[in-house]
Amino acid sequence: MFQIADILGELKGIEFSLDPLEKQIGDEIIGLLQEGQNLNNCENNELETFQQAATKLGITSSRGAVRER
């Protein structure tokens, strides 16, 4: 129990930075998903958006895609 508290304490002081390309892709995904909410076939739009992001990130394997998802 104390180990978890120690780890949480350490993590609170860490500032994580995002690669600018990852940030841009994340923003694009959010935008595309928000646009897709207005369409009837949302599941296909979500999959298409994820595939576009995977292509931009250079994810070529299903294992890599699952890890990123």
mmCIF file of C-alpha atoms in Angstrom:
data_model
loop_
_atom_site.group_PDB
_atom_site.id
_atom_site.type_symbol
_atom_site.label_atom_id
_atom_site.label_comp_id
_atom_site.label_asym_id
_atom_site.label_seq_id
_atom_site.Cartn_x
_atom_site.Cartn_y
_atom_site.Cartn_z
ATOM 1 C CA MET A 1 0.000 0.000 0.000
ATOM 2 C CA PHE A 2 2.799 2.404 0.859
ATOM 3 C CA GLN A 3 4.588 1.592 -2.384
ATOM 4 C CA ILE A 4 1.566 2.745 -4.371
ATOM 5 C CA ALA A 5 1.431 5.999 -2.411
ATOM 6 C CA ASP A 6 5.147 6.543 -3.050
ATOM 7 C CA ILE A 7 4.730 5.922 -6.766
ATOM 8 C CA LEU A 8 1.752 8.276 -6.938
ATOM 9 C CA GLY A 9 3.760 10.929 -5.134
ATOM 10 C CA GLU A 10 6.589 10.599 -7.637
ATOM 11 C CA LEU A 11 4.247 10.688 -10.626
ATOM 12 C CA LYS A 12 2.560 13.886 -9.435
ATOM 13 C CA GLY A 13 5.834 15.742 -9.855
ATOM 14 C CA ILE A 14 6.536 14.473 -13.363
ATOM 15 C CA GLU A 15 5.518 16.481 -16.393
ATOM 16 C CA PHE A 16 4.954 14.325 -19.450
ATOM 17 C CA SER A 17 5.542 15.886 -22.840
ATOM 18 C CA LEU A 18 3.912 14.918 -26.101
ATOM 19 C CA ASP A 19 5.639 14.718 -29.434
ATOM 20 C CA PRO A 20 4.249 17.545 -31.635
ATOM 21 C CA LEU A 21 3.246 15.045 -34.342
ATOM 22 C CA GLU A 22 1.378 12.913 -31.797
ATOM 23 C CA LYS A 23 -0.370 16.038 -30.489
ATOM 24 C CA GLN A 24 -1.416 17.047 -34.006
ATOM 25 C CA ILE A 25 -2.707 13.573 -34.799
ATOM 26 C CA GLY A 26 -4.580 13.445 -31.500
ATOM 27 C CA ASP A 27 -6.235 16.775 -32.281
ATOM 28 C CA GLU A 28 -7.190 15.519 -35.750
ATOM 29 C CA ILE A 29 -8.669 12.326 -34.314
ATOM 30 C CA ILE A 30 -10.743 14.284 -31.815
ATOM 31 C CA GLY A 31 -11.986 16.572 -34.580
ATOM 32 C CA LEU A 32 -12.883 13.687 -36.861
ATOM 33 C CA LEU A 33 -14.659 11.836 -34.057
ATOM 34 C CA GLN A 34 -16.647 14.952 -33.185
ATOM 35 C CA GLU A 35 -17.653 15.332 -36.830
ATOM 36 C CA GLY A 36 -18.591 11.663 -36.950
ATOM 37 C CA GLN A 37 -21.006 12.003 -34.039
ATOM 38 C CA ASN A 38 -23.455 13.707 -36.360
ATOM 39 C CA LEU A 39 -23.454 10.826 -38.818
ATOM 40 C CA ASN A 40 -25.513 7.651 -38.557
ATOM 41 C CA ASN A 41 -22.661 5.227 -39.151
ATOM 42 C CA CYS A 42 -20.418 6.297 -36.289
ATOM 43 C CA GLU A 43 -18.648 2.933 -35.830
ATOM 44 C CA ASN A 44 -17.302 2.971 -39.393
ATOM 45 C CA ASN A 45 -16.178 6.584 -39.007
ATOM 46 C CA GLU A 46 -14.356 5.743 -35.774
ATOM 47 C CA LEU A 47 -12.572 2.822 -37.422
ATOM 48 C CA GLU A 48 -11.680 4.929 -40.450
ATOM 49 C CA THR A 49 -10.334 7.686 -38.197
ATOM 50 C CA PHE A 50 -8.231 5.194 -36.264
ATOM 51 C CA GLN A 51 -6.857 3.744 -39.503
ATOM 52 C CA GLN A 52 -5.925 7.226 -40.753
ATOM 53 C CA ALA A 53 -4.133 7.971 -37.485
ATOM 54 C CA ALA A 54 -2.314 4.630 -37.577
ATOM 55 C CA THR A 55 -1.109 5.403 -41.083
ATOM 56 C CA LYS A 56 0.184 8.834 -40.024
ATOM 57 C CA LEU A 57 1.962 7.329 -37.016
ATOM 58 C CA GLY A 58 3.482 4.572 -39.138
ATOM 59 C CA ILE A 59 1.744 1.775 -37.240
ATOM 60 C CA THR A 60 1.914 -1.268 -39.469
ATOM 61 C CA SER A 61 1.088 -4.208 -37.209
ATOM 62 C CA SER A 62 -2.119 -5.140 -35.446
ATOM 63 C CA ARG A 63 -0.149 -5.474 -32.205
ATOM 64 C CA GLY A 64 1.092 -1.900 -32.596
ATOM 65 C CA ALA A 65 -2.428 -0.706 -33.317
ATOM 66 C CA VAL A 66 -3.810 -2.402 -30.214
ATOM 67 C CA ARG A 67 -1.032 -0.910 -28.097
ATOM 68 C CA GLU A 68 -1.764 2.610 -29.389
ATOM 69 C CA ARG A 69 -5.501 2.260 -29.072
#
